[in-house]
C-alpha cells in the first residue's frame, strides 16, 4: 500500500513512523515532510496551498490513502477537493473543519446544543469591545476568531491588557479579523481528549496534557506546545462518559443537522473544573506534540485504523494501547515563539542512540548536504515511554544533554504535575 502524509511537523513524523511499522506499506510520501521523515519516506516539495498539484501527484503515484496532518489545508477544504477525484483521504471536510477554523462557529454550536463551555460574547468593533470591557470583572480571555497557531488567545488581567489585545486583533495581527470573542476565564486543569471518527462512529484515541507556555512553571507566552505527557492524570471512566455525552455527541449532532459528518481525528481541548468538563476549543486533527506522545503507545496497526475510517468501518476495528506512560519534550530554536533564528546547524544528532522505548521525531528540520539544520520554531521532539513518568523524563533529558545543541532550548519541567 502507498500512503501520503500532508504536513512537515513532529506530528507528521510520528504519523509517518507509525505507518511505516506496518508490513503492508510499500511506500510513504510526505508533502513536504522534514529531515526526519526523509529517512523513512519520500519527501515531496510541494506548495500545500496548491491543491491541484497535490491531487496530480497522488493520482500519478497511485497513492492509496492520504492523511492530512495540519489544520490549514483541512480548514481550506483539501479533503473535499481530493474526494472529488475519488482520492481516499483521512481528515474532516471543510464544514466540519470549521470547528477549528472559526472559534465563533464552535461557540454558537455550543450555545445551540447546550454544550458546557465558558460564557462568551462576540464583538464586531473596537468601540463596542471597549464599552463592554469597562463594565466587567477580570480576568477574561480574548480570542481572535481565525486560525492563529495557538497564538491568538490573550488572558487579560485588567482593562489595559484587554485593550492591547483588542487593538492587536482588530488591527490584523492574525489576519483579517471582523469579530472577536471574549470569554469568561475558567479556572481548572486542562486536558486534551482525542477521538477518531469514520463519519458514522467514533472511538477514543487516548488523552494527553500539553504544556503551552514557553517557560518552566507554565510562565511566558503561549506556544504551539512545549511538551506533553499521556495519559492525562485527570482521565477516568466517569469523566470520559461526561465528555462523550455532554460534549462530543451533541457536537456530532450539530454537524449532522447542517448536513456534515465527521471523519478524522477530533481533538477536544477541555478545562476540567471540579470534575466537570468544559470545552475550550476543538482542533480537527491530532495535537502537536500530543500526537508524538500518544502514537508510540498504539499497539494496533495505524494503517489499518486509518483505512477503516476512510471506509466507514471503524466499528469493526479494535484499537489497543500499551498501558505505559509517555512523555515528550520539545526542543525549540532560541527565540521561539517570537522571532527565532533559522538555518542553524544541529551537530550532534548522530550521537543519540535510541533504545526501543525512545523516539526522536523531527519538526522544523531540513537536510542539506547530509547535514541537518533547524528551520522552524519547534525543532525536535524527544519521547520516551516507561513504567512511570519520572523515568521517561530522565531518559529524555539524558538524550537532550547528549545533543548539547547551543541553538536550542526546552522545558525541563514537562510533566511536573505528575512527577514529584
Ligand atoms: P485556545 O487556543 O482556545 O486553546 O486557547 C489557548 C489557551 O488559552 C488554552 O489552552 C488555555 O490555556 C487558555 N484558555 C483559553 N480559553 C480559556 C478560558 N475560557 N479560560 C481559561 N483559560 C483559557
Ligand atoms: N498542542 C496544541 C495543538 O496542537 O494545538
Short mmCIF file of C-alpha atoms and ligand atoms in Angstrom, two decimals:
data_model
loop_
_atom_site.label_atom_id
_atom_site.label_comp_id
_atom_site.label_asym_id
_atom_site.label_seq_id
_atom_site.Cartn_x
_atom_site.Cartn_y
_atom_site.Cartn_z
CA UNK A 1 0.00 0.00 0.00
CA UNK A 2 1.14 3.57 -0.72
CA UNK A 3 0.41 6.25 1.87
CA UNK A 4 0.62 10.04 1.59
CA UNK A 5 1.08 12.32 4.59
CA UNK A 6 0.46 16.06 4.38
CA UNK A 7 2.49 18.26 6.73
CA UNK A 8 6.03 18.84 7.98
CA UNK A 9 5.94 18.86 11.78
CA UNK A 10 6.67 16.48 14.62
CA UNK A 11 3.11 15.20 14.38
CA UNK A 12 3.66 14.18 10.76
CA UNK A 13 6.99 12.48 11.51
CA UNK A 14 5.25 10.48 14.27
CA UNK A 15 2.41 9.55 11.89
CA UNK A 16 4.97 8.56 9.25
CA UNK A 17 6.86 6.40 11.75
CA UNK A 18 3.68 4.65 12.94
CA UNK A 19 2.54 3.97 9.39
CA UNK A 20 5.95 2.60 8.45
CA UNK A 21 5.73 -0.01 11.24
CA UNK A 22 3.12 -1.92 9.26
CA UNK A 23 4.26 -4.69 6.91
CA UNK A 24 1.60 -3.70 4.37
CA UNK A 25 3.34 -0.47 3.42
CA UNK A 26 5.23 -0.26 0.12
CA UNK A 27 5.96 3.45 0.01
CA UNK A 28 5.23 6.62 2.01
CA UNK A 29 5.20 10.13 0.55
CA UNK A 30 5.41 13.21 2.79
CA UNK A 31 4.19 16.54 1.49
CA UNK A 32 6.66 18.16 2.23
CA UNK A 33 7.97 16.30 5.34
CA UNK A 34 11.18 17.14 7.21
CA UNK A 35 14.69 15.74 7.73
CA UNK A 36 13.21 13.00 9.94
CA UNK A 37 10.58 11.75 7.51
CA UNK A 38 13.23 11.72 4.77
CA UNK A 39 14.73 8.59 6.34
CA UNK A 40 11.52 6.56 6.03
CA UNK A 41 9.56 8.28 3.27
CA UNK A 42 9.94 10.22 0.06
CA UNK A 43 9.69 13.93 0.79
CA UNK A 44 7.85 15.84 -1.93
CA UNK A 45 8.47 19.58 -2.06
CA UNK A 46 5.07 20.96 -2.89
CA UNK A 47 3.08 24.08 -2.04
CA UNK A 48 0.33 22.92 0.34
CA UNK A 49 -1.93 25.70 -0.95
CA UNK A 50 -1.75 24.27 -4.44
CA UNK A 51 -4.43 21.56 -4.17
CA UNK A 52 -4.23 20.74 -7.84
CA UNK A 53 -0.56 19.78 -7.75
CA UNK A 54 -1.14 17.64 -4.63
CA UNK A 55 -4.01 15.90 -6.43
CA UNK A 56 -1.94 15.37 -9.58
CA UNK A 57 0.91 13.83 -7.61
CA UNK A 58 -1.39 11.49 -5.66
CA UNK A 59 -3.04 10.30 -8.89
CA UNK A 60 0.28 9.95 -10.73
CA UNK A 61 1.85 7.83 -7.98
CA UNK A 62 -1.40 5.93 -7.30
CA UNK A 63 -1.26 6.70 -3.59
CA UNK A 64 -3.92 4.58 -1.85
CA UNK A 65 -4.67 6.79 1.11
CA UNK A 66 -3.60 10.27 2.21
CA UNK A 67 -3.55 11.54 5.79
CA UNK A 68 -3.83 15.28 6.39
CA UNK A 69 -1.88 16.36 9.49
CA UNK A 70 -2.25 20.15 9.95
CA UNK A 71 -5.35 22.32 10.28
CA UNK A 72 -4.76 24.83 7.49
CA UNK A 73 -5.38 22.51 4.49
CA UNK A 74 -8.36 20.97 6.32
CA UNK A 75 -9.94 24.34 7.03
CA UNK A 76 -9.24 25.34 3.40
CA UNK A 77 -11.12 22.27 2.11
CA UNK A 78 -8.36 19.95 0.86
CA UNK A 79 -10.40 16.85 1.81
CA UNK A 80 -13.46 18.00 -0.18
CA UNK A 81 -11.21 18.79 -3.14
CA UNK A 82 -9.36 15.43 -3.18
CA UNK A 83 -12.57 13.43 -2.68
CA UNK A 84 -13.97 14.96 -5.85
CA UNK A 85 -11.27 12.95 -7.66
CA UNK A 86 -12.11 9.71 -5.78
CA UNK A 87 -8.94 10.03 -3.70
CA UNK A 88 -9.12 8.28 -0.31
CA UNK A 89 -8.25 10.84 2.33
CA UNK A 90 -8.28 10.85 6.12
CA UNK A 91 -9.42 14.13 7.67
CA UNK A 92 -12.60 16.19 8.08
CA UNK A 93 -14.27 18.13 5.30
CA UNK A 94 -14.44 21.92 5.12
CA UNK A 95 -17.70 22.32 7.03
CA UNK A 96 -16.61 20.04 9.88
CA UNK A 97 -13.21 21.76 9.97
CA UNK A 98 -14.96 24.99 10.98
CA UNK A 99 -14.89 23.51 14.48
CA UNK A 100 -11.28 24.68 14.48
CA UNK A 101 -11.35 27.29 11.71
CA UNK A 102 -13.85 29.53 13.47
CA UNK A 103 -14.00 29.75 17.24
CA UNK A 104 -17.29 31.64 16.89
CA UNK A 105 -18.84 28.79 14.84
CA UNK A 106 -17.98 26.41 17.68
CA UNK A 107 -19.23 28.75 20.41
CA UNK A 108 -22.56 29.20 18.62
CA UNK A 109 -22.86 25.43 18.24
CA UNK A 110 -22.19 25.06 21.98
CA UNK A 111 -24.93 27.55 22.71
CA UNK A 112 -27.45 25.83 20.46
CA UNK A 113 -26.76 22.29 21.74
CA UNK A 114 -26.17 23.14 25.38
CA UNK A 115 -22.52 22.07 25.37
CA UNK A 116 -20.67 23.19 28.52
CA UNK A 117 -18.18 25.95 27.68
CA UNK A 118 -17.05 29.32 29.06
CA UNK A 119 -19.68 32.07 28.86
CA UNK A 120 -18.91 34.36 25.95
CA UNK A 121 -19.71 37.43 23.90
CA UNK A 122 -18.97 38.28 20.27
CA UNK A 123 -17.89 41.84 19.37
CA UNK A 124 -17.63 43.46 15.98
CA UNK A 125 -15.77 46.73 16.64
CA UNK A 126 -13.12 48.22 18.88
CA UNK A 127 -15.61 50.71 20.33
CA UNK A 128 -18.23 48.16 21.37
CA UNK A 129 -15.47 45.98 22.83
CA UNK A 130 -14.03 48.87 24.92
CA UNK A 131 -17.54 49.70 26.21
CA UNK A 132 -18.03 46.10 27.32
CA UNK A 133 -14.54 45.88 28.86
CA UNK A 134 -15.24 48.92 31.05
CA UNK A 135 -18.14 47.11 32.71
CA UNK A 136 -16.73 43.67 33.50
CA UNK A 137 -14.60 41.89 36.09
CA UNK A 138 -11.17 40.45 35.20
CA UNK A 139 -9.53 38.08 34.34
CA UNK A 140 -11.12 37.42 30.98
CA UNK A 141 -9.96 35.73 27.78
CA UNK A 142 -9.89 37.47 24.40
CA UNK A 143 -9.60 35.43 21.20
CA UNK A 144 -9.19 36.10 17.51
CA UNK A 145 -11.84 34.21 15.53
CA UNK A 146 -9.49 32.78 12.89
CA UNK A 147 -6.61 30.28 12.87
CA UNK A 148 -3.62 31.69 14.74
CA UNK A 149 -1.36 28.68 15.54
CA UNK A 150 -2.32 28.83 19.21
CA UNK A 151 -1.19 32.44 19.49
CA UNK A 152 -4.44 34.40 19.04
CA UNK A 153 -5.54 33.95 22.65
CA UNK A 154 -4.97 36.56 25.36
CA UNK A 155 -5.60 36.07 29.06
CA UNK A 156 -6.20 39.59 30.32
CA UNK A 157 -5.99 40.64 33.95
CA UNK A 158 -7.08 44.25 33.55
CA UNK A 159 -8.55 46.78 31.12
CA UNK A 160 -5.17 47.88 29.75
CA UNK A 161 -4.16 44.33 28.78
CA UNK A 162 -7.60 43.74 27.28
CA UNK A 163 -7.38 46.94 25.23
CA UNK A 164 -3.99 45.92 23.81
CA UNK A 165 -5.40 42.52 22.84
CA UNK A 166 -8.47 44.07 21.22
CA UNK A 167 -6.34 46.51 19.21
CA UNK A 168 -3.89 43.84 18.06
CA UNK A 169 -6.66 41.57 16.84
CA UNK A 170 -8.72 44.26 15.08
CA UNK A 171 -5.53 45.76 13.61
CA UNK A 172 -4.93 42.46 11.81
CA UNK A 173 -2.18 40.69 13.78
CA UNK A 174 -3.89 37.35 12.99
CA UNK A 175 -5.22 38.21 9.56
CA UNK A 176 -8.41 40.00 8.67
CA UNK A 177 -10.50 39.96 11.88
CA UNK A 178 -14.00 41.37 11.82
CA UNK A 179 -15.12 39.82 15.09
CA UNK A 180 -13.54 38.94 18.40
CA UNK A 181 -14.59 36.63 21.14
CA UNK A 182 -14.50 37.49 24.83
CA UNK A 183 -14.80 34.61 27.27
CA UNK A 184 -15.19 34.07 30.96
CA UNK A 185 -11.89 32.81 32.43
CA UNK A 186 -12.26 29.20 33.55
CA UNK A 187 -10.08 28.11 36.46
CA UNK A 188 -9.28 24.44 36.33
CA UNK A 189 -6.87 21.98 34.75
CA UNK A 190 -6.55 21.42 31.02
CA UNK A 191 -6.70 18.12 29.22
CA UNK A 192 -6.57 17.08 25.57
CA UNK A 193 -9.05 14.33 24.71
CA UNK A 194 -8.79 12.60 21.35
CA UNK A 195 -11.31 10.68 19.30
CA UNK A 196 -11.09 9.13 15.84
CA UNK A 197 -14.11 9.16 13.53
CA UNK A 198 -15.26 7.41 10.35
CA UNK A 199 -18.33 9.55 9.60
CA UNK A 200 -20.65 7.15 11.38
CA UNK A 201 -18.99 6.07 14.60
CA UNK A 202 -16.04 7.13 16.68
CA UNK A 203 -13.60 5.68 19.21
CA UNK A 204 -11.47 7.31 21.86
CA UNK A 205 -7.85 7.84 20.88
CA UNK A 206 -6.20 8.41 24.26
CA UNK A 207 -5.59 11.60 26.26
CA UNK A 208 -2.69 13.92 26.97
CA UNK A 209 -1.71 17.03 28.80
CA UNK A 210 0.08 19.67 26.77
CA UNK A 211 2.32 22.44 28.15
CA UNK A 212 1.50 25.51 26.08
CA UNK A 213 3.52 28.19 27.83
CA UNK A 214 7.07 28.77 26.73
CA UNK A 215 8.76 28.83 30.17
CA UNK A 216 9.02 26.50 33.12
CA UNK A 217 6.26 26.71 35.70
CA UNK A 218 3.79 27.48 32.88
CA UNK A 219 5.01 31.06 32.53
CA UNK A 220 5.51 33.28 29.49
CA UNK A 221 3.90 33.37 26.07
CA UNK A 222 1.61 30.72 24.60
CA UNK A 223 3.27 28.41 22.05
CA UNK A 224 2.12 25.53 19.85
CA UNK A 225 3.16 23.20 22.70
CA UNK A 226 6.47 22.67 24.55
CA UNK A 227 5.89 19.10 25.65
CA UNK A 228 3.21 16.70 26.78
CA UNK A 229 2.51 13.58 28.74
CA UNK A 230 -0.04 10.83 28.19
CA UNK A 231 -2.39 9.71 29.65
CA UNK A 232 -3.71 12.83 31.34
CA UNK A 233 -3.74 12.49 35.13
CA UNK A 234 -7.37 13.64 35.12
CA UNK A 235 -8.98 10.95 32.98
CA UNK A 236 -11.23 8.25 34.47
CA UNK A 237 -14.22 6.42 33.04
CA UNK A 238 -16.76 8.72 34.70
CA UNK A 239 -15.15 11.83 33.24
CA UNK A 240 -14.80 10.13 29.83
CA UNK A 241 -18.53 9.39 29.78
CA UNK A 242 -19.31 13.02 30.61
CA UNK A 243 -17.02 14.31 27.85
CA UNK A 244 -18.58 11.99 25.29
CA UNK A 245 -22.20 12.59 26.27
CA UNK A 246 -22.13 16.29 27.11
CA UNK A 247 -19.63 17.50 24.50
CA UNK A 248 -18.76 15.14 21.66
CA UNK A 249 -22.16 13.57 20.88
CA UNK A 250 -24.03 16.91 20.81
CA UNK A 251 -21.29 18.34 18.56
CA UNK A 252 -21.69 15.49 16.08
CA UNK A 253 -25.45 16.03 16.21
CA UNK A 254 -24.88 19.73 15.46
CA UNK A 255 -22.74 18.83 12.44
CA UNK A 256 -25.29 16.27 11.24
CA UNK A 257 -28.03 18.92 11.48
CA UNK A 258 -26.12 21.07 8.99
CA UNK A 259 -25.55 18.10 6.72
CA UNK A 260 -21.99 17.26 7.71
CA UNK A 261 -20.32 14.17 9.08
CA UNK A 262 -17.03 13.91 10.90
CA UNK A 263 -14.17 11.80 9.59
CA UNK A 264 -10.66 12.11 11.01
CA UNK A 265 -9.14 12.95 14.36
CA UNK A 266 -11.01 15.25 16.68
CA UNK A 267 -9.04 16.95 19.42
CA UNK A 268 -11.24 18.18 22.23
CA UNK A 269 -9.41 20.78 24.34
CA UNK A 270 -11.00 20.84 27.77
CA UNK A 271 -10.84 22.65 31.04
CA UNK A 272 -11.81 20.33 33.87
CA UNK A 273 -13.41 22.31 36.66
CA UNK A 274 -14.34 20.29 39.76
CA UNK A 275 -14.66 17.03 37.75
CA UNK A 276 -16.84 18.71 35.11
CA UNK A 277 -15.58 19.12 31.52
CA UNK A 278 -15.85 22.48 29.73
CA UNK A 279 -14.98 22.79 26.06
CA UNK A 280 -12.16 25.31 25.49
CA UNK A 281 -11.57 24.57 21.82
CA UNK A 282 -11.82 21.96 19.11
CA UNK A 283 -8.98 21.08 16.77
CA UNK A 284 -9.79 18.99 13.74
CA UNK A 285 -6.56 16.98 13.77
CA UNK A 286 -4.15 15.38 16.22
CA UNK A 287 -2.35 17.72 18.58
CA UNK A 288 1.31 18.53 18.20
CA UNK A 289 3.14 17.41 20.44
CA UNK A 290 0.29 15.22 21.74
CA UNK A 291 0.45 13.03 18.62
CA UNK A 292 4.14 12.32 19.14
CA UNK A 293 3.38 11.48 22.76
CA UNK A 294 0.39 9.21 22.09
CA UNK A 295 1.24 7.27 18.90
CA UNK A 296 4.22 5.35 20.35
CA UNK A 297 1.72 3.69 22.74
CA UNK A 298 -0.52 2.45 19.94
CA UNK A 299 -0.43 -1.36 19.59
CA UNK A 300 -2.88 -1.75 16.68
CA UNK A 301 -1.55 -1.15 13.17
CA UNK A 302 -2.13 2.53 12.44
CA UNK A 303 -2.66 1.99 8.69
CA UNK A 304 -5.46 -0.45 9.48
CA UNK A 305 -7.24 2.13 11.66
CA UNK A 306 -6.88 4.89 9.06
CA UNK A 307 -8.22 2.68 6.27
CA UNK A 308 -11.14 1.56 8.46
CA UNK A 309 -12.04 5.22 8.99
CA UNK A 310 -11.87 6.04 5.27
CA UNK A 311 -14.06 3.01 4.50
CA UNK A 312 -16.61 3.76 7.26
CA UNK A 313 -15.70 0.54 9.07
CA UNK A 314 -14.23 1.77 12.32
CA UNK A 315 -16.76 -0.28 14.31
CA UNK A 316 -15.02 -3.45 13.03
CA UNK A 317 -11.62 -2.32 14.34
CA UNK A 318 -10.35 -2.71 17.86
CA UNK A 319 -7.83 -0.07 18.99
CA UNK A 320 -5.34 -1.40 21.53
CA UNK A 321 -2.91 0.61 23.67
CA UNK A 322 0.10 -0.01 25.83
CA UNK A 323 -0.57 0.89 29.47
CA UNK A 324 2.79 2.63 29.74
CA UNK A 325 3.30 6.33 30.44
CA UNK A 326 4.60 8.51 27.66
CA UNK A 327 6.32 11.87 27.86
CA UNK A 328 7.56 14.24 25.17
CA UNK A 329 9.88 17.24 25.41
CA UNK A 330 10.10 19.68 22.51
CA UNK A 331 13.45 21.32 21.72
CA UNK A 332 12.89 24.75 20.17
CA UNK A 333 15.05 27.31 18.41
CA UNK A 334 16.23 30.13 20.66
CA UNK A 335 13.69 32.96 20.46
CA UNK A 336 10.56 30.87 19.78
CA UNK A 337 7.61 31.69 19.89
CA UNK A 338 8.78 35.16 18.89
CA UNK A 339 11.42 35.75 16.24
CA UNK A 340 13.87 32.84 16.05
CA UNK A 341 16.97 32.05 14.06
CA UNK A 342 16.74 29.83 11.00
CA UNK A 343 19.24 27.57 9.23
CA UNK A 344 21.15 26.70 12.39
CA UNK A 345 23.22 23.54 12.21
CA UNK A 346 22.28 20.74 14.63
CA UNK A 347 25.55 18.94 15.14
CA UNK A 348 25.25 16.01 17.49
CA UNK A 349 22.21 14.13 16.23
CA UNK A 350 24.37 11.14 15.33
CA UNK A 351 25.49 10.83 18.97
CA UNK A 352 21.99 9.93 20.06
CA UNK A 353 21.29 6.22 20.26
CA UNK A 354 17.67 5.45 20.97
CA UNK A 355 16.54 2.43 22.98
CA UNK A 356 13.35 0.58 21.95
CA UNK A 357 11.22 2.73 24.23
CA UNK A 358 12.71 6.03 22.99
CA UNK A 359 11.76 8.09 19.95
CA UNK A 360 13.08 11.20 18.27
CA UNK A 361 10.67 13.00 15.97
CA UNK A 362 11.84 15.88 13.84
CA UNK A 363 9.76 19.02 13.34
CA UNK A 364 11.37 22.15 11.84
CA UNK A 365 14.42 20.44 10.34
CA UNK A 366 15.88 20.21 6.87
CA UNK A 367 18.73 18.16 5.43
CA UNK A 368 21.25 19.99 3.25
CA UNK A 369 24.48 18.35 2.06
CA UNK A 370 23.99 15.49 4.52
CA UNK A 371 23.81 17.88 7.47
CA UNK A 372 20.70 18.72 9.47
CA UNK A 373 19.61 22.31 10.05
CA UNK A 374 16.89 23.83 12.23
CA UNK A 375 14.48 25.76 10.04
CA UNK A 376 11.42 26.11 12.32
CA UNK A 377 10.49 27.25 15.83
CA UNK A 378 9.84 23.81 17.23
CA UNK A 379 12.70 21.62 16.04
CA UNK A 380 12.92 18.20 17.70
CA UNK A 381 10.64 16.06 19.88
CA UNK A 382 12.18 13.59 22.33
CA UNK A 383 9.75 10.92 23.53
CA UNK A 384 10.14 8.08 25.96
CA UNK A 385 7.60 5.53 27.16
CA UNK A 386 8.11 3.87 30.51
CA UNK A 387 6.51 2.45 33.67
CA UNK A 388 6.50 5.90 35.19
CA UNK A 389 6.69 9.48 34.00
CA UNK A 390 9.77 10.30 36.03
CA UNK A 391 11.83 7.56 34.38
CA UNK A 392 10.59 8.65 30.95
CA UNK A 393 11.59 12.25 31.59
CA UNK A 394 15.05 11.33 32.92
CA UNK A 395 15.76 9.28 29.81
CA UNK A 396 14.73 12.16 27.59
CA UNK A 397 16.84 14.68 29.50
CA UNK A 398 19.88 12.40 29.09
CA UNK A 399 19.34 12.35 25.33
CA UNK A 400 18.87 16.11 25.12
CA UNK A 401 22.11 16.56 27.08
CA UNK A 402 23.91 14.38 24.56
CA UNK A 403 22.56 16.58 21.80
CA UNK A 404 24.01 19.61 23.59
CA UNK A 405 22.65 21.97 20.94
CA UNK A 406 23.58 25.59 21.64
CA UNK A 407 20.92 26.98 19.28
CA UNK A 408 18.03 25.46 21.19
CA UNK A 409 16.11 25.49 24.47
CA UNK A 410 13.48 23.32 26.13
CA UNK A 411 11.45 22.98 29.31
CA UNK A 412 12.96 20.61 31.87
CA UNK A 413 9.72 20.53 33.87
CA UNK A 414 7.36 18.84 31.39
CA UNK A 415 5.05 16.59 33.39
CA UNK A 416 5.67 18.43 36.68
CA UNK A 417 2.09 17.81 37.76
CA UNK A 418 2.63 14.04 37.62
CA UNK A 419 6.29 13.96 38.72
CA UNK A 420 7.26 14.94 42.27
P1 LIG B 1 -7.20 28.02 22.69
O1 LIG B 1 -6.38 28.39 21.50
O2 LIG B 1 -8.63 28.41 22.60
O3 LIG B 1 -7.00 26.58 23.10
O4 LIG B 1 -6.58 28.79 23.93
C1 LIG B 1 -5.20 28.68 24.25
C2 LIG B 1 -5.03 28.51 25.74
O5 LIG B 1 -5.62 29.63 26.43
C3 LIG B 1 -5.77 27.30 26.31
O6 LIG B 1 -5.02 26.15 26.16
C4 LIG B 1 -5.96 27.72 27.73
O7 LIG B 1 -4.77 27.54 28.46
C5 LIG B 1 -6.22 29.19 27.64
N1 LIG B 1 -7.66 29.47 27.61
C6 LIG B 1 -8.44 29.58 26.52
N2 LIG B 1 -9.72 29.84 26.85
C7 LIG B 1 -9.76 29.92 28.19
C8 LIG B 1 -10.80 30.16 29.16
N3 LIG B 1 -12.04 30.45 28.78
N4 LIG B 1 -10.46 30.14 30.45
C9 LIG B 1 -9.19 29.89 30.85
N5 LIG B 1 -8.17 29.66 30.01
C10 LIG B 1 -8.44 29.67 28.70
N1 LIG B 2 -0.62 21.14 21.17
C1 LIG B 2 -1.63 22.01 20.80
C2 LIG B 2 -2.08 21.90 19.41
O1 LIG B 2 -1.71 21.01 18.67
O2 LIG B 2 -2.87 22.73 19.01
#
